[in-house]
Amino acid sequence: MMTAHENSKLDPVIAQFKHEMFLLCTGIANVANEIGQALPAWGPDITQPVNARFSFAETNAARLPDELALAVLQVAGAHVHTIGRFMQDEFTPPATVAPIARSAVENAALLIFLTRDESPEFRTVRAARAIRAGMNRDKAHKLKGLEDLYDNLNKLVTRYTTKNEIPDLKHDKVEYTELVELTLGELVGDEFYGELCSYTHHNTWKAFYQFIAANENPTVLEVDSLYFAQKMALALAGAAFSILKYREPTQTANLQELLNDKTTRLLRLGEEIQGYLEALASNRSD
């Protein structure tokens, strides 16, 4: 396990930033989960026609988009919550943060890509196809007990798309880098995903750099971890905001206010960290 061998080199100001990041990451993850679990906005006036339209394949097809959104949001939220708890460690290197942050960002981007303003029928088919694609990827459609589910999803998607064209339906054909840029670029920056990957994929320089820096200057590593955590939590917040329009508004009004508040605080924390780093650099140059 990567450790800083001399605790005296750990910066107490960074420790305070980490405490704030712990509170915000875990807080945003919890709020996002509550938003995901809120009642769907679609009432019988929407669900009944959708279910009737797809009754040839699935008896309650209208549930698919909201259940899938909750599932993806909970995966991303679990990652963000975990990294938030990593911030409680005495030393938090990017070697532990980046791989989980990368998965969180991918799931947040996927949710935003799937959750768009479109007709209930299109949204239902998009969700069905996304689940079918995942089952194909994992070969889950061959597992006993899942054959009927896969066959129903396949029937729903195939029959509908034969006569209807849905834009950007094949999310699994979009490279992860492009997916993140399309959905989260304005929020986390176009270079962020690549920076995560440089720590996540095998990289001899990054490994050697972390090995040296952990003892010589652990602050630079913890700053990277804070940066990854902040951007990752922003991505989760963006994903949670994206599904608010599909959740019952009276049930999510307070949650939206909470999410707004925590997102604002997260942005402010990023500015405070940047200001501290600039002050350190200025002091060194004097």
mmCIF file of C-alpha atoms in Angstrom:
data_model
loop_
_atom_site.group_PDB
_atom_site.id
_atom_site.type_symbol
_atom_site.label_atom_id
_atom_site.label_comp_id
_atom_site.label_asym_id
_atom_site.label_seq_id
_atom_site.Cartn_x
_atom_site.Cartn_y
_atom_site.Cartn_z
ATOM 1 C CA MET A 1 0.000 0.000 0.000
ATOM 2 C CA MET A 2 1.314 3.446 -0.897
ATOM 3 C CA THR A 3 2.073 5.493 2.217
ATOM 4 C CA ALA A 4 3.846 8.690 3.157
ATOM 5 C CA HIS A 5 6.708 7.517 5.343
ATOM 6 C CA GLU A 6 7.212 10.859 7.084
ATOM 7 C CA ASN A 7 3.945 12.195 8.484
ATOM 8 C CA SER A 8 5.613 15.530 9.182
ATOM 9 C CA LYS A 9 5.526 16.186 5.439
ATOM 10 C CA LEU A 10 1.723 15.943 5.309
ATOM 11 C CA ASP A 11 0.169 19.396 4.972
ATOM 12 C CA PRO A 12 -2.446 20.226 7.671
ATOM 13 C CA VAL A 13 -4.216 22.622 5.288
ATOM 14 C CA ILE A 14 -4.627 19.798 2.785
ATOM 15 C CA ALA A 15 -6.014 17.684 5.627
ATOM 16 C CA GLN A 16 -8.702 20.320 6.207
ATOM 17 C CA PHE A 17 -9.533 20.387 2.504
ATOM 18 C CA LYS A 18 -9.846 16.606 2.603
ATOM 19 C CA HIS A 19 -12.273 16.798 5.509
ATOM 20 C CA GLU A 20 -14.454 19.207 3.547
ATOM 21 C CA MET A 21 -14.231 16.944 0.505
ATOM 22 C CA PHE A 22 -15.297 13.972 2.625
ATOM 23 C CA LEU A 23 -18.408 15.834 3.767
ATOM 24 C CA LEU A 24 -19.317 16.999 0.268
ATOM 25 C CA CYS A 25 -18.658 13.733 -1.578
ATOM 26 C CA THR A 26 -20.634 11.637 0.875
ATOM 27 C CA GLY A 27 -23.340 14.291 1.086
ATOM 28 C CA ILE A 28 -23.788 14.575 -2.681
ATOM 29 C CA ALA A 29 -23.803 10.791 -3.016
ATOM 30 C CA ASN A 30 -26.568 10.513 -0.421
ATOM 31 C CA VAL A 31 -28.679 13.260 -1.999
ATOM 32 C CA ALA A 32 -28.240 11.746 -5.463
ATOM 33 C CA ASN A 33 -29.416 8.398 -4.136
ATOM 34 C CA GLU A 34 -32.525 9.980 -2.625
ATOM 35 C CA ILE A 35 -33.298 11.719 -5.915
ATOM 36 C CA GLY A 36 -32.934 8.430 -7.748
ATOM 37 C CA GLN A 37 -35.292 6.692 -5.338
ATOM 38 C CA ALA A 38 -37.953 9.402 -5.521
ATOM 39 C CA LEU A 39 -41.245 8.537 -7.184
ATOM 40 C CA PRO A 40 -41.202 8.743 -10.987
ATOM 41 C CA ALA A 41 -42.793 11.796 -12.572
ATOM 42 C CA TRP A 42 -44.625 9.675 -15.125
ATOM 43 C CA GLY A 43 -48.208 9.105 -14.063
ATOM 44 C CA PRO A 44 -50.790 6.709 -15.530
ATOM 45 C CA ASP A 45 -51.464 9.163 -18.356
ATOM 46 C CA ILE A 46 -47.983 8.307 -19.678
ATOM 47 C CA THR A 47 -47.260 4.829 -18.345
ATOM 48 C CA GLN A 48 -50.495 3.225 -19.530
ATOM 49 C CA PRO A 49 -50.058 4.166 -23.221
ATOM 50 C CA VAL A 50 -46.381 3.179 -23.083
ATOM 51 C CA ASN A 51 -47.189 -0.180 -21.526
ATOM 52 C CA ALA A 52 -49.953 -0.744 -24.058
ATOM 53 C CA ARG A 53 -47.573 0.107 -26.906
ATOM 54 C CA PHE A 54 -44.999 -2.450 -25.769
ATOM 55 C CA SER A 55 -47.322 -5.092 -24.349
ATOM 56 C CA PHE A 56 -46.163 -7.476 -27.081
ATOM 57 C CA ALA A 57 -42.816 -7.719 -25.264
ATOM 58 C CA GLU A 58 -43.070 -6.456 -21.689
ATOM 59 C CA THR A 59 -46.033 -5.965 -19.357
ATOM 60 C CA ASN A 60 -44.549 -2.952 -17.553
ATOM 61 C CA ALA A 61 -42.045 -1.481 -19.990
ATOM 62 C CA ALA A 62 -42.604 2.061 -18.691
ATOM 63 C CA ARG A 63 -40.708 1.208 -15.516
ATOM 64 C CA LEU A 64 -37.452 0.524 -17.378
ATOM 65 C CA PRO A 65 -36.093 4.081 -17.836
ATOM 66 C CA ASP A 66 -36.531 5.088 -14.201
ATOM 67 C CA GLU A 67 -35.241 1.815 -12.793
ATOM 68 C CA LEU A 68 -32.193 1.919 -15.049
ATOM 69 C CA ALA A 69 -31.510 5.550 -14.112
ATOM 70 C CA LEU A 70 -31.621 4.659 -10.424
ATOM 71 C CA ALA A 71 -29.325 1.672 -10.944
ATOM 72 C CA VAL A 72 -26.671 3.666 -12.819
ATOM 73 C CA LEU A 73 -26.933 6.584 -10.397
ATOM 74 C CA GLN A 74 -26.419 4.274 -7.429
ATOM 75 C CA VAL A 75 -23.270 2.797 -8.966
ATOM 76 C CA ALA A 76 -21.807 6.258 -9.568
ATOM 77 C CA GLY A 77 -22.933 7.382 -6.122
ATOM 78 C CA ALA A 78 -21.326 4.388 -4.433
ATOM 79 C CA HIS A 79 -18.015 5.299 -6.057
ATOM 80 C CA VAL A 80 -18.268 8.932 -4.972
ATOM 81 C CA HIS A 81 -19.217 7.955 -1.430
ATOM 82 C CA THR A 82 -16.268 5.553 -1.247
ATOM 83 C CA ILE A 83 -13.787 8.177 -2.394
ATOM 84 C CA GLY A 84 -15.296 10.599 0.082
ATOM 85 C CA ARG A 85 -14.448 8.123 2.827
ATOM 86 C CA PHE A 86 -10.921 7.772 1.422
ATOM 87 C CA MET A 87 -10.503 11.451 2.265
ATOM 88 C CA GLN A 88 -10.577 10.479 5.939
ATOM 89 C CA ASP A 89 -7.325 8.559 5.532
ATOM 90 C CA GLU A 90 -4.176 10.247 6.779
ATOM 91 C CA PHE A 91 -2.703 10.020 3.273
ATOM 92 C CA THR A 92 -4.859 9.685 0.140
ATOM 93 C CA PRO A 93 -2.880 9.052 -3.068
ATOM 94 C CA PRO A 94 -4.395 9.146 -6.564
ATOM 95 C CA ALA A 95 -3.467 5.485 -6.979
ATOM 96 C CA THR A 96 -6.532 4.670 -4.871
ATOM 97 C CA VAL A 97 -8.762 7.517 -6.037
ATOM 98 C CA ALA A 98 -8.344 7.657 -9.822
ATOM 99 C CA PRO A 99 -9.604 4.174 -10.810
ATOM 100 C CA ILE A 100 -12.812 4.559 -8.807
ATOM 101 C CA ALA A 101 -13.274 8.159 -9.934
ATOM 102 C CA ARG A 102 -12.948 7.029 -13.538
ATOM 103 C CA SER A 103 -15.767 4.521 -13.145
ATOM 104 C CA ALA A 104 -17.912 7.120 -11.372
ATOM 105 C CA VAL A 105 -17.435 9.605 -14.207
ATOM 106 C CA GLU A 106 -18.190 6.956 -16.841
ATOM 107 C CA ASN A 107 -21.442 6.042 -15.122
ATOM 108 C CA ALA A 108 -22.421 9.683 -14.636
ATOM 109 C CA ALA A 109 -21.747 10.354 -18.320
ATOM 110 C CA LEU A 110 -23.738 7.276 -19.322
ATOM 111 C CA LEU A 111 -26.730 8.372 -17.271
ATOM 112 C CA ILE A 112 -26.746 11.855 -18.783
ATOM 113 C CA PHE A 113 -26.374 10.361 -22.270
ATOM 114 C CA LEU A 114 -29.343 8.060 -21.695
ATOM 115 C CA THR A 115 -31.489 10.636 -19.885
ATOM 116 C CA ARG A 116 -32.582 13.183 -22.437
ATOM 117 C CA ASP A 117 -35.695 15.085 -23.418
ATOM 118 C CA GLU A 118 -37.519 12.771 -25.786
ATOM 119 C CA SER A 119 -40.823 10.980 -26.148
ATOM 120 C CA PRO A 120 -41.765 8.361 -23.538
ATOM 121 C CA GLU A 121 -41.604 5.661 -26.217
ATOM 122 C CA PHE A 122 -38.097 6.656 -27.291
ATOM 123 C CA ARG A 123 -36.946 6.858 -23.677
ATOM 124 C CA THR A 124 -38.330 3.400 -22.964
ATOM 125 C CA VAL A 125 -36.676 1.832 -26.003
ATOM 126 C CA ARG A 126 -33.389 3.567 -25.169
ATOM 127 C CA ALA A 127 -33.422 2.037 -21.684
ATOM 128 C CA ALA A 128 -34.370 -1.397 -22.997
ATOM 129 C CA ARG A 129 -31.579 -1.332 -25.552
ATOM 130 C CA ALA A 130 -29.032 -0.162 -22.961
ATOM 131 C CA ILE A 131 -29.884 -3.085 -20.686
ATOM 132 C CA ARG A 132 -29.802 -5.489 -23.624
ATOM 133 C CA ALA A 133 -26.383 -4.177 -24.677
ATOM 134 C CA GLY A 134 -25.028 -4.698 -21.172
ATOM 135 C CA MET A 135 -26.368 -8.230 -21.046
ATOM 136 C CA ASN A 136 -24.720 -8.973 -24.390
ATOM 137 C CA ARG A 137 -21.418 -7.555 -23.211
ATOM 138 C CA ASP A 138 -21.403 -9.733 -20.089
ATOM 139 C CA LYS A 139 -22.981 -12.697 -21.895
ATOM 140 C CA ALA A 140 -25.679 -12.544 -19.228
ATOM 141 C CA HIS A 141 -28.320 -13.367 -21.820
ATOM 142 C CA LYS A 142 -27.021 -16.928 -21.752
ATOM 143 C CA LEU A 143 -27.495 -17.340 -18.009
ATOM 144 C CA LYS A 144 -30.312 -19.521 -16.771
ATOM 145 C CA GLY A 145 -33.245 -17.455 -15.583
ATOM 146 C CA LEU A 146 -32.372 -14.408 -17.685
ATOM 147 C CA GLU A 147 -33.324 -15.772 -21.089
ATOM 148 C CA ASP A 148 -36.893 -14.472 -20.932
ATOM 149 C CA LEU A 149 -35.797 -11.009 -19.829
ATOM 150 C CA TYR A 150 -33.316 -10.788 -22.675
ATOM 151 C CA ASP A 151 -35.790 -12.110 -25.234
ATOM 152 C CA ASN A 152 -38.403 -9.561 -24.148
ATOM 153 C CA LEU A 153 -35.933 -6.677 -24.316
ATOM 154 C CA ASN A 154 -34.691 -7.841 -27.686
ATOM 155 C CA LYS A 155 -38.216 -8.123 -29.047
ATOM 156 C CA LEU A 156 -39.136 -4.662 -27.762
ATOM 157 C CA VAL A 157 -36.080 -2.973 -29.256
ATOM 158 C CA THR A 158 -35.977 -4.856 -32.544
ATOM 159 C CA ARG A 159 -39.628 -4.487 -33.424
ATOM 160 C CA TYR A 160 -39.760 -0.782 -32.528
ATOM 161 C CA THR A 161 -36.528 0.283 -34.223
ATOM 162 C CA THR A 162 -37.510 -1.502 -37.427
ATOM 163 C CA LYS A 163 -40.044 1.264 -38.035
ATOM 164 C CA ASN A 164 -38.653 4.116 -35.911
ATOM 165 C CA GLU A 165 -35.257 5.807 -35.884
ATOM 166 C CA ILE A 166 -34.008 6.988 -32.484
ATOM 167 C CA PRO A 167 -31.036 9.416 -32.539
ATOM 168 C CA ASP A 168 -27.839 8.354 -30.742
ATOM 169 C CA LEU A 169 -29.380 5.069 -29.665
ATOM 170 C CA LYS A 170 -26.172 3.035 -29.571
ATOM 171 C CA HIS A 171 -24.467 4.448 -26.483
ATOM 172 C CA ASP A 172 -22.100 1.472 -26.392
ATOM 173 C CA LYS A 173 -20.659 2.480 -29.762
ATOM 174 C CA VAL A 174 -19.419 5.802 -28.356
ATOM 175 C CA GLU A 175 -15.888 5.792 -26.920
ATOM 176 C CA TYR A 176 -15.687 6.616 -23.218
ATOM 177 C CA THR A 177 -13.570 9.707 -23.840
ATOM 178 C CA GLU A 178 -16.109 11.070 -26.306
ATOM 179 C CA LEU A 179 -19.012 10.160 -24.033
ATOM 180 C CA VAL A 180 -17.512 12.094 -21.122
ATOM 181 C CA GLU A 181 -16.679 15.088 -23.315
ATOM 182 C CA LEU A 182 -20.188 15.160 -24.793
ATOM 183 C CA THR A 183 -22.006 14.983 -21.476
ATOM 184 C CA LEU A 184 -19.638 16.412 -18.875
ATOM 185 C CA GLY A 185 -17.049 18.425 -20.797
ATOM 186 C CA GLU A 186 -18.391 21.796 -19.688
ATOM 187 C CA LEU A 187 -18.578 20.622 -16.088
ATOM 188 C CA VAL A 188 -15.287 18.762 -15.581
ATOM 189 C CA GLY A 189 -13.228 19.854 -18.599
ATOM 190 C CA ASP A 190 -12.326 17.976 -21.764
ATOM 191 C CA GLU A 191 -8.965 16.800 -20.400
ATOM 192 C CA PHE A 192 -10.225 15.385 -17.114
ATOM 193 C CA TYR A 193 -11.025 11.872 -18.295
ATOM 194 C CA GLY A 194 -7.610 11.526 -19.905
ATOM 195 C CA GLU A 195 -5.967 12.618 -16.659
ATOM 196 C CA LEU A 196 -7.882 9.932 -14.787
ATOM 197 C CA CYS A 197 -6.840 7.324 -17.326
ATOM 198 C CA SER A 198 -3.168 8.242 -16.978
ATOM 199 C CA TYR A 199 -3.358 7.143 -13.344
ATOM 200 C CA THR A 200 -5.674 4.191 -13.986
ATOM 201 C CA HIS A 201 -3.996 2.363 -16.885
ATOM 202 C CA HIS A 202 -0.561 0.833 -16.396
ATOM 203 C CA ASN A 203 1.890 3.703 -16.662
ATOM 204 C CA THR A 204 5.477 3.239 -15.551
ATOM 205 C CA TRP A 205 6.118 6.948 -15.150
ATOM 206 C CA LYS A 206 3.008 7.524 -13.036
ATOM 207 C CA ALA A 207 3.921 4.559 -10.834
ATOM 208 C CA PHE A 208 7.497 5.772 -10.365
ATOM 209 C CA TYR A 209 6.356 9.365 -9.816
ATOM 210 C CA GLN A 210 3.939 8.343 -7.066
ATOM 211 C CA PHE A 211 6.574 6.123 -5.461
ATOM 212 C CA ILE A 212 8.988 9.070 -5.175
ATOM 213 C CA ALA A 213 6.441 11.770 -4.359
ATOM 214 C CA ALA A 214 4.759 9.782 -1.585
ATOM 215 C CA ASN A 215 7.771 10.448 0.619
ATOM 216 C CA GLU A 216 9.401 13.517 -0.899
ATOM 217 C CA ASN A 217 6.312 15.672 -1.480
ATOM 218 C CA PRO A 218 3.039 13.891 -0.639
ATOM 219 C CA THR A 219 1.117 17.150 -1.008
ATOM 220 C CA VAL A 220 1.307 16.991 -4.807
ATOM 221 C CA LEU A 221 -0.341 13.573 -4.746
ATOM 222 C CA GLU A 222 -3.056 14.585 -2.322
ATOM 223 C CA VAL A 223 -3.799 17.639 -4.443
ATOM 224 C CA ASP A 224 -4.380 15.343 -7.422
ATOM 225 C CA SER A 225 -6.673 13.198 -5.279
ATOM 226 C CA LEU A 226 -8.652 16.255 -4.197
ATOM 227 C CA TYR A 227 -8.899 17.396 -7.809
ATOM 228 C CA PHE A 228 -10.180 14.008 -8.957
ATOM 229 C CA ALA A 229 -12.650 13.813 -6.082
ATOM 230 C CA GLN A 230 -14.029 17.284 -6.715
ATOM 231 C CA LYS A 231 -14.545 16.773 -10.444
ATOM 232 C CA MET A 232 -16.006 13.313 -9.896
ATOM 233 C CA ALA A 233 -18.517 14.651 -7.357
ATOM 234 C CA LEU A 234 -19.467 17.415 -9.804
ATOM 235 C CA ALA A 235 -20.110 14.749 -12.435
ATOM 236 C CA LEU A 236 -22.396 12.878 -10.050
ATOM 237 C CA ALA A 237 -24.248 16.088 -9.232
ATOM 238 C CA GLY A 238 -24.725 16.711 -12.953
ATOM 239 C CA ALA A 239 -26.121 13.210 -13.407
ATOM 240 C CA ALA A 240 -28.508 13.676 -10.480
ATOM 241 C CA PHE A 241 -29.704 17.001 -11.885
ATOM 242 C CA SER A 242 -30.340 15.312 -15.241
ATOM 243 C CA ILE A 243 -32.965 12.941 -13.852
ATOM 244 C CA LEU A 244 -34.818 15.496 -11.731
ATOM 245 C CA LYS A 245 -37.211 16.149 -14.608
ATOM 246 C CA TYR A 246 -38.203 12.492 -14.442
ATOM 247 C CA ARG A 247 -38.851 12.482 -10.689
ATOM 248 C CA GLU A 248 -41.933 13.690 -8.814
ATOM 249 C CA PRO A 249 -41.291 17.437 -8.266
ATOM 250 C CA THR A 250 -42.906 17.868 -4.856
ATOM 251 C CA GLN A 251 -40.847 14.965 -3.517
ATOM 252 C CA THR A 252 -37.564 16.282 -4.917
ATOM 253 C CA ALA A 253 -37.900 20.045 -4.341
ATOM 254 C CA ASN A 254 -35.935 19.973 -1.075
ATOM 255 C CA LEU A 255 -33.444 17.514 -2.532
ATOM 256 C CA GLN A 256 -32.808 19.849 -5.450
ATOM 257 C CA GLU A 257 -32.083 22.690 -3.026
ATOM 258 C CA LEU A 258 -29.693 20.458 -1.102
ATOM 259 C CA LEU A 259 -27.943 19.420 -4.291
ATOM 260 C CA ASN A 260 -27.655 23.046 -5.397
ATOM 261 C CA ASP A 261 -26.139 24.006 -2.050
ATOM 262 C CA LYS A 262 -23.629 21.161 -1.971
ATOM 263 C CA THR A 263 -22.629 21.740 -5.595
ATOM 264 C CA THR A 264 -22.018 25.427 -4.878
ATOM 265 C CA ARG A 265 -19.901 24.515 -1.865
ATOM 266 C CA LEU A 266 -17.985 21.981 -3.955
ATOM 267 C CA LEU A 267 -17.179 24.613 -6.569
ATOM 268 C CA ARG A 268 -16.104 27.010 -3.823
ATOM 269 C CA LEU A 269 -13.861 24.356 -2.293
ATOM 270 C CA GLY A 270 -12.180 23.874 -5.657
ATOM 271 C CA GLU A 271 -11.482 27.610 -5.792
ATOM 272 C CA GLU A 272 -10.086 27.575 -2.253
ATOM 273 C CA ILE A 273 -7.741 24.706 -3.075
ATOM 274 C CA GLN A 274 -6.568 26.481 -6.216
ATOM 275 C CA GLY A 275 -6.006 29.692 -4.267
ATOM 276 C CA TYR A 276 -3.945 27.850 -1.670
ATOM 277 C CA LEU A 277 -1.788 26.228 -4.341
ATOM 278 C CA GLU A 278 -1.192 29.581 -6.008
ATOM 279 C CA ALA A 279 -0.162 31.060 -2.653
ATOM 280 C CA LEU A 280 2.287 28.197 -2.109
ATOM 281 C CA ALA A 281 3.778 28.722 -5.552
ATOM 282 C CA SER A 282 4.093 32.449 -4.932
ATOM 283 C CA ASN A 283 5.868 31.890 -1.611
ATOM 284 C CA ARG A 284 8.361 29.548 -3.252
ATOM 285 C CA SER A 285 9.183 32.091 -5.946
ATOM 286 C CA ASP A 286 9.809 34.921 -3.452
#
